[in-house]
PDB file of C-alpha atoms in Angstrom:
ATOM      1  CA  MET A   1    -120.972  63.343 -34.981  1.00 53.00           C
ATOM      2  CA  ASP A   2    -120.042  59.770 -35.761  1.00 56.00           C
ATOM      3  CA  TYR A   3    -116.899  59.054 -33.819  1.00 58.00           C
ATOM      4  CA  MET A   4    -116.568  55.410 -34.923  1.00 61.00           C
ATOM      5  CA  PRO A   5    -113.924  56.043 -37.614  1.00 67.00           C
ATOM      6  CA  ILE A   6    -111.883  58.085 -35.183  1.00 65.00           C
ATOM      7  CA  SER A   7    -112.099  55.503 -32.452  1.00 66.00           C
ATOM      8  CA  PHE A   8    -110.936  52.858 -34.911  1.00 72.00           C
ATOM      9  CA  LEU A   9    -107.935  54.996 -36.258  1.00 75.00           C
ATOM     10  CA  ILE A  10    -106.533  56.313 -32.997  1.00 73.00           C
ATOM     11  CA  PRO A  11    -105.007  52.915 -31.833  1.00 77.00           C
ATOM     12  CA  LEU A  12    -103.763  52.212 -35.238  1.00 81.00           C
ATOM     13  CA  VAL A  13    -101.967  55.435 -35.585  1.00 78.00           C
ATOM     14  CA  ALA A  14    -100.518  54.997 -32.010  1.00 78.00           C
ATOM     15  CA  LEU A  15     -99.290  51.538 -32.834  1.00 83.00           C
ATOM     16  CA  PHE A  16     -97.738  52.645 -36.038  1.00 85.00           C
ATOM     17  CA  VAL A  17     -95.908  55.528 -34.177  1.00 83.00           C
ATOM     18  CA  VAL A  18     -94.572  53.106 -31.573  1.00 84.00           C
ATOM     19  CA  TYR A  19     -93.543  50.713 -34.171  1.00 87.00           C
ATOM     20  CA  ARG A  20     -91.648  53.424 -36.156  1.00 86.00           C
ATOM     21  CA  GLN A  21     -89.902  54.518 -32.980  1.00 87.00           C
ATOM     22  CA  MET A  22     -88.527  51.103 -32.391  1.00 90.00           C
ATOM     23  CA  LYS A  23     -86.752  51.365 -35.675  1.00 91.00           C
ATOM     24  CA  THR A  24     -83.444  53.250 -36.239  1.00 91.00           C
ATOM     25  CA  ARG A  25     -84.378  56.674 -37.822  1.00 91.00           C
ATOM     26  CA  PRO A  26     -82.701  60.061 -38.418  1.00 90.00           C
ATOM     27  CA  THR A  27     -83.745  62.610 -35.917  1.00 90.00           C
ATOM     28  CA  ALA A  28     -83.975  65.364 -38.586  1.00 84.00           C
ATOM     29  CA  LYS A  29     -87.213  63.875 -40.050  1.00 82.00           C
ATOM     30  CA  ARG A  30     -90.249  65.932 -39.108  1.00 84.00           C
ATOM     31  CA  GLY A  31     -93.030  63.516 -40.191  1.00 83.00           C
ATOM     32  CA  LEU A  32     -93.874  62.563 -36.641  1.00 84.00           C
ATOM     33  CA  LEU A  33     -94.114  66.234 -35.571  1.00 88.00           C
ATOM     34  CA  TYR A  34     -96.592  66.764 -38.358  1.00 90.00           C
ATOM     35  CA  THR A  35     -98.534  63.757 -37.433  1.00 87.00           C
ATOM     36  CA  ALA A  36     -98.794  64.908 -33.771  1.00 90.00           C
ATOM     37  CA  ALA A  37     -99.875  68.372 -34.879  1.00 92.00           C
ATOM     38  CA  VAL A  38    -102.589  67.008 -37.150  1.00 91.00           C
ATOM     39  CA  MET A  39    -103.751  64.680 -34.441  1.00 87.00           C
ATOM     40  CA  SER A  40    -103.928  67.568 -31.946  1.00 90.00           C
ATOM     41  CA  VAL A  41    -105.671  69.906 -34.226  1.00 91.00           C
ATOM     42  CA  VAL A  42    -108.245  67.375 -35.247  1.00 87.00           C
ATOM     43  CA  GLY A  43    -108.780  66.500 -31.666  1.00 85.00           C
ATOM     44  CA  VAL A  44    -109.641  70.080 -30.929  1.00 89.00           C
ATOM     45  CA  VAL A  45    -111.530  70.966 -34.077  1.00 88.00           C
ATOM     46  CA  THR A  46    -113.903  67.922 -33.957  1.00 83.00           C
ATOM     47  CA  GLY A  47    -115.222  69.002 -30.622  1.00 79.00           C
ATOM     48  CA  GLY A  48    -116.536  66.917 -27.681  1.00 79.00           C
ATOM     49  CA  LEU A  49    -113.510  67.859 -25.413  1.00 86.00           C
ATOM     50  CA  ILE A  50    -115.660  69.932 -23.065  1.00 86.00           C
ATOM     51  CA  ASP A  51    -118.765  68.694 -21.240  1.00 85.00           C
ATOM     52  CA  ALA A  52    -120.968  71.751 -21.136  1.00 85.00           C
ATOM     53  CA  ARG A  53    -122.972  70.370 -18.209  1.00 90.00           C
ATOM     54  CA  HIS A  54    -119.775  70.270 -16.012  1.00 88.00           C
ATOM     55  CA  LEU A  55    -117.852  73.156 -17.588  1.00 90.00           C
ATOM     56  CA  ALA A  56    -115.315  73.939 -14.889  1.00 92.00           C
ATOM     57  CA  LEU A  57    -114.576  70.242 -13.960  1.00 92.00           C
ATOM     58  CA  SER A  58    -114.454  69.398 -17.644  1.00 90.00           C
ATOM     59  CA  ILE A  59    -111.949  72.150 -18.416  1.00 91.00           C
ATOM     60  CA  GLY A  60    -109.843  71.299 -15.391  1.00 92.00           C
ATOM     61  CA  LEU A  61    -109.607  67.663 -16.421  1.00 91.00           C
ATOM     62  CA  LEU A  62    -108.687  68.641 -19.952  1.00 91.00           C
ATOM     63  CA  LEU A  63    -105.847  70.825 -18.765  1.00 94.00           C
ATOM     64  CA  VAL A  64    -104.671  68.031 -16.334  1.00 94.00           C
ATOM     65  CA  GLU A  65    -104.712  65.573 -19.258  1.00 93.00           C
ATOM     66  CA  ALA A  66    -102.711  68.054 -21.510  1.00 95.00           C
ATOM     67  CA  VAL A  67    -100.030  68.558 -18.850  1.00 97.00           C
ATOM     68  CA  ILE A  68     -99.745  64.903 -18.306  1.00 97.00           C
ATOM     69  CA  ALA A  69     -99.613  64.069 -21.964  1.00 96.00           C
ATOM     70  CA  VAL A  70     -96.706  66.500 -22.428  1.00 97.00           C
ATOM     71  CA  ALA A  71     -94.828  65.200 -19.238  1.00 98.00           C
ATOM     72  CA  LEU A  72     -95.136  61.613 -20.426  1.00 97.00           C
ATOM     73  CA  GLY A  73     -93.838  62.552 -23.790  1.00 97.00           C
ATOM     74  CA  VAL A  74     -90.831  64.321 -22.172  1.00 98.00           C
ATOM     75  CA  TRP A  75     -90.260  61.198 -19.978  1.00 97.00           C
ATOM     76  CA  ARG A  76     -90.357  58.959 -23.022  1.00 96.00           C
ATOM     77  CA  ALA A  77     -87.954  61.215 -24.944  1.00 96.00           C
ATOM     78  CA  THR A  78     -85.363  60.606 -22.189  1.00 96.00           C
ATOM     79  CA  THR A  79     -85.546  56.834 -22.824  1.00 97.00           C
ATOM     80  CA  VAL A  80     -84.838  57.117 -26.635  1.00 96.00           C
ATOM     81  CA  ARG A  81     -81.194  56.617 -27.676  1.00 96.00           C
ATOM     82  CA  VAL A  82     -79.696  59.291 -29.790  1.00 95.00           C
ATOM     83  CA  TRP A  83     -76.292  59.213 -31.546  1.00 93.00           C
ATOM     84  CA  LEU A  84     -74.203  60.419 -34.467  1.00 91.00           C
ATOM     85  CA  ASP A  85     -73.008  58.108 -37.144  1.00 89.00           C
ATOM     86  CA  GLU A  86     -69.608  58.316 -38.837  1.00 87.00           C
ATOM     87  CA  SER A  87     -70.891  60.934 -41.236  1.00 87.00           C
ATOM     88  CA  GLY A  88     -72.244  63.253 -38.475  1.00 86.00           C
ATOM     89  CA  THR A  89     -75.943  62.369 -38.968  1.00 89.00           C
ATOM     90  CA  ALA A  90     -78.003  62.114 -35.822  1.00 92.00           C
ATOM     91  CA  TRP A  91     -79.995  58.899 -35.359  1.00 94.00           C
ATOM     92  CA  SER A  92     -82.532  57.761 -32.786  1.00 94.00           C
ATOM     93  CA  LYS A  93     -83.958  54.530 -31.668  1.00 95.00           C
ATOM     94  CA  ALA A  94     -86.499  53.773 -28.899  1.00 94.00           C
ATOM     95  CA  THR A  95     -85.427  51.306 -26.181  1.00 95.00           C
ATOM     96  CA  GLY A  96     -87.158  48.808 -24.112  1.00 94.00           C
ATOM     97  CA  TRP A  97     -87.676  51.523 -21.533  1.00 96.00           C
ATOM     98  CA  THR A  98     -89.495  53.646 -24.202  1.00 95.00           C
ATOM     99  CA  LEU A  99     -91.862  50.723 -24.734  1.00 94.00           C
ATOM    100  CA  LEU A 100     -92.484  50.471 -20.968  1.00 96.00           C
ATOM    101  CA  ALA A 101     -92.987  54.227 -20.899  1.00 96.00           C
ATOM    102  CA  TRP A 102     -95.623  53.868 -23.632  1.00 94.00           C
ATOM    103  CA  LEU A 103     -97.362  51.241 -21.584  1.00 93.00           C
ATOM    104  CA  VAL A 104     -97.443  53.521 -18.688  1.00 95.00           C
ATOM    105  CA  SER A 105     -98.750  56.234 -20.854  1.00 93.00           C
ATOM    106  CA  ILE A 106    -101.591  54.259 -22.074  1.00 90.00           C
ATOM    107  CA  ALA A 107    -102.435  53.114 -18.556  1.00 93.00           C
ATOM    108  CA  VAL A 108    -102.371  56.731 -17.405  1.00 94.00           C
ATOM    109  CA  ARG A 109    -104.672  57.787 -20.218  1.00 89.00           C
ATOM    110  CA  VAL A 110    -107.210  54.927 -19.469  1.00 88.00           C
ATOM    111  CA  GLY A 111    -107.151  56.032 -15.840  1.00 92.00           C
ATOM    112  CA  LEU A 112    -107.828  59.624 -16.734  1.00 90.00           C
ATOM    113  CA  TYR A 113    -110.779  58.474 -18.943  1.00 87.00           C
ATOM    114  CA  PHE A 114    -112.282  56.485 -16.027  1.00 90.00           C
ATOM    115  CA  ALA A 115    -111.719  59.305 -13.724  1.00 90.00           C
ATOM    116  CA  GLY A 116    -113.723  61.519 -15.937  1.00 88.00           C
ATOM    117  CA  GLN A 117    -116.495  58.815 -16.255  1.00 88.00           C
ATOM    118  CA  ALA A 118    -116.460  58.563 -12.402  1.00 91.00           C
ATOM    119  CA  LEU A 119    -116.954  62.374 -12.140  1.00 89.00           C
ATOM    120  CA  GLY A 120    -119.932  62.151 -14.470  1.00 89.00           C
ATOM    121  CA  LEU A 121    -118.320  63.667 -17.509  1.00 88.00           C
ATOM    122  CA  THR A 122    -119.147  62.634 -21.025  1.00 84.00           C
ATOM    123  CA  SER A 123    -116.119  62.160 -23.226  1.00 77.00           C
ATOM    124  CA  SER A 124    -115.502  61.539 -26.937  1.00 75.00           C
ATOM    125  CA  PRO A 125    -112.554  59.857 -28.743  1.00 74.00           C
ATOM    126  CA  THR A 126    -111.286  63.279 -29.735  1.00 76.00           C
ATOM    127  CA  GLY A 127    -109.939  63.666 -26.198  1.00 82.00           C
ATOM    128  CA  ILE A 128    -107.837  60.548 -26.853  1.00 85.00           C
ATOM    129  CA  LEU A 129    -106.661  62.040 -30.159  1.00 86.00           C
ATOM    130  CA  LEU A 130    -105.572  65.226 -28.396  1.00 90.00           C
ATOM    131  CA  PHE A 131    -103.771  63.293 -25.654  1.00 91.00           C
ATOM    132  CA  VAL A 132    -101.918  61.178 -28.130  1.00 90.00           C
ATOM    133  CA  GLY A 133    -101.058  64.179 -30.485  1.00 92.00           C
ATOM    134  CA  LEU A 134     -99.638  66.072 -27.532  1.00 95.00           C
ATOM    135  CA  THR A 135     -97.597  63.260 -26.012  1.00 95.00           C
ATOM    136  CA  ILE A 136     -96.153  62.168 -29.329  1.00 94.00           C
ATOM    137  CA  GLY A 137     -95.469  65.890 -30.284  1.00 95.00           C
ATOM    138  CA  ALA A 138     -93.525  66.434 -27.102  1.00 96.00           C
ATOM    139  CA  GLN A 139     -91.526  63.244 -27.488  1.00 95.00           C
ATOM    140  CA  ALA A 140     -90.626  63.874 -31.141  1.00 94.00           C
ATOM    141  CA  TYR A 141     -89.730  67.476 -30.533  1.00 95.00           C
ATOM    142  CA  LEU A 142     -87.318  66.679 -27.743  1.00 96.00           C
ATOM    143  CA  VAL A 143     -85.623  63.851 -29.580  1.00 95.00           C
ATOM    144  CA  ALA A 144     -85.222  65.995 -32.567  1.00 94.00           C
ATOM    145  CA  GLN A 145     -83.720  68.703 -30.294  1.00 94.00           C
ATOM    146  CA  ARG A 146     -81.203  66.163 -28.851  1.00 94.00           C
ATOM    147  CA  GLY A 147     -80.210  65.241 -32.317  1.00 92.00           C
ATOM    148  CA  ARG A 148     -79.681  68.920 -33.388  1.00 91.00           C
ATOM    149  CA  ALA A 149     -77.709  69.514 -30.172  1.00 90.00           C
ATOM    150  CA  LEU A 150     -75.350  66.670 -31.002  1.00 87.00           C
ATOM    151  CA  SER A 151     -74.883  67.756 -34.610  1.00 80.00           C
ATOM    152  CA  SER A 152     -74.274  71.416 -33.756  1.00 79.00           C
ATOM    153  CA  ALA A 153     -71.987  70.713 -30.763  1.00 68.00           C
ATOM    154  CA  GLY A 154     -69.350  69.268 -32.998  1.00 63.00           C
ATOM    155  CA  ARG A 155     -69.329  65.931 -31.032  1.00 60.00           C
ATOM    156  CA  ARG A 156     -67.450  63.095 -32.494  1.00 60.00           C
ATOM    157  CA  PRO A 157     -69.301  60.522 -34.443  1.00 58.00           C
ATOM    158  CA  GLY A 158     -70.419  57.577 -32.365  1.00 58.00           C
ATOM    159  CA  THR A 159     -71.393  59.823 -29.387  1.00 59.00           C
ATOM    160  CA  VAL A 160     -74.453  58.858 -27.628  1.00 60.00           C
ATOM    161  CA  VAL A 161     -76.562  61.363 -25.661  1.00 58.00           C
ATOM    162  CA  ARG A 162     -79.111  60.169 -23.105  1.00 59.00           C
TER     163      ARG A 162
END
């Protein structure tokens, strides 16, 4: 399989997602969740996640990467500002801490890639696609949950939830 188009698109999608998070957006929008789901599914369906020569080690590293991806998404979600406007609509906007958490997420993913290489595992770009899909999905889901919690709790407009 030719991974070149995927290798080119993953950083572009990730940059676009980070750029959009830095803008003020309603938390009720689900586009980011759908994007994350598509990325995760494509990452799994296209294969190359498991190295058949080192099956147990490869599966173990994949599970560690998945857990770390979700954990980083949870962490970044806590750095996003969520509030209600005067009409009761929940909004969100990433902060400088979110950007820093994204940089840490990228560094961790690169570290996991090199750890796999050092262990002798072959990898494909689809592993990155799955990682990015999981981490974006976790963050988007939790930010949306915070927005729904604000709206349903009957909080006053202008309330900020961290």
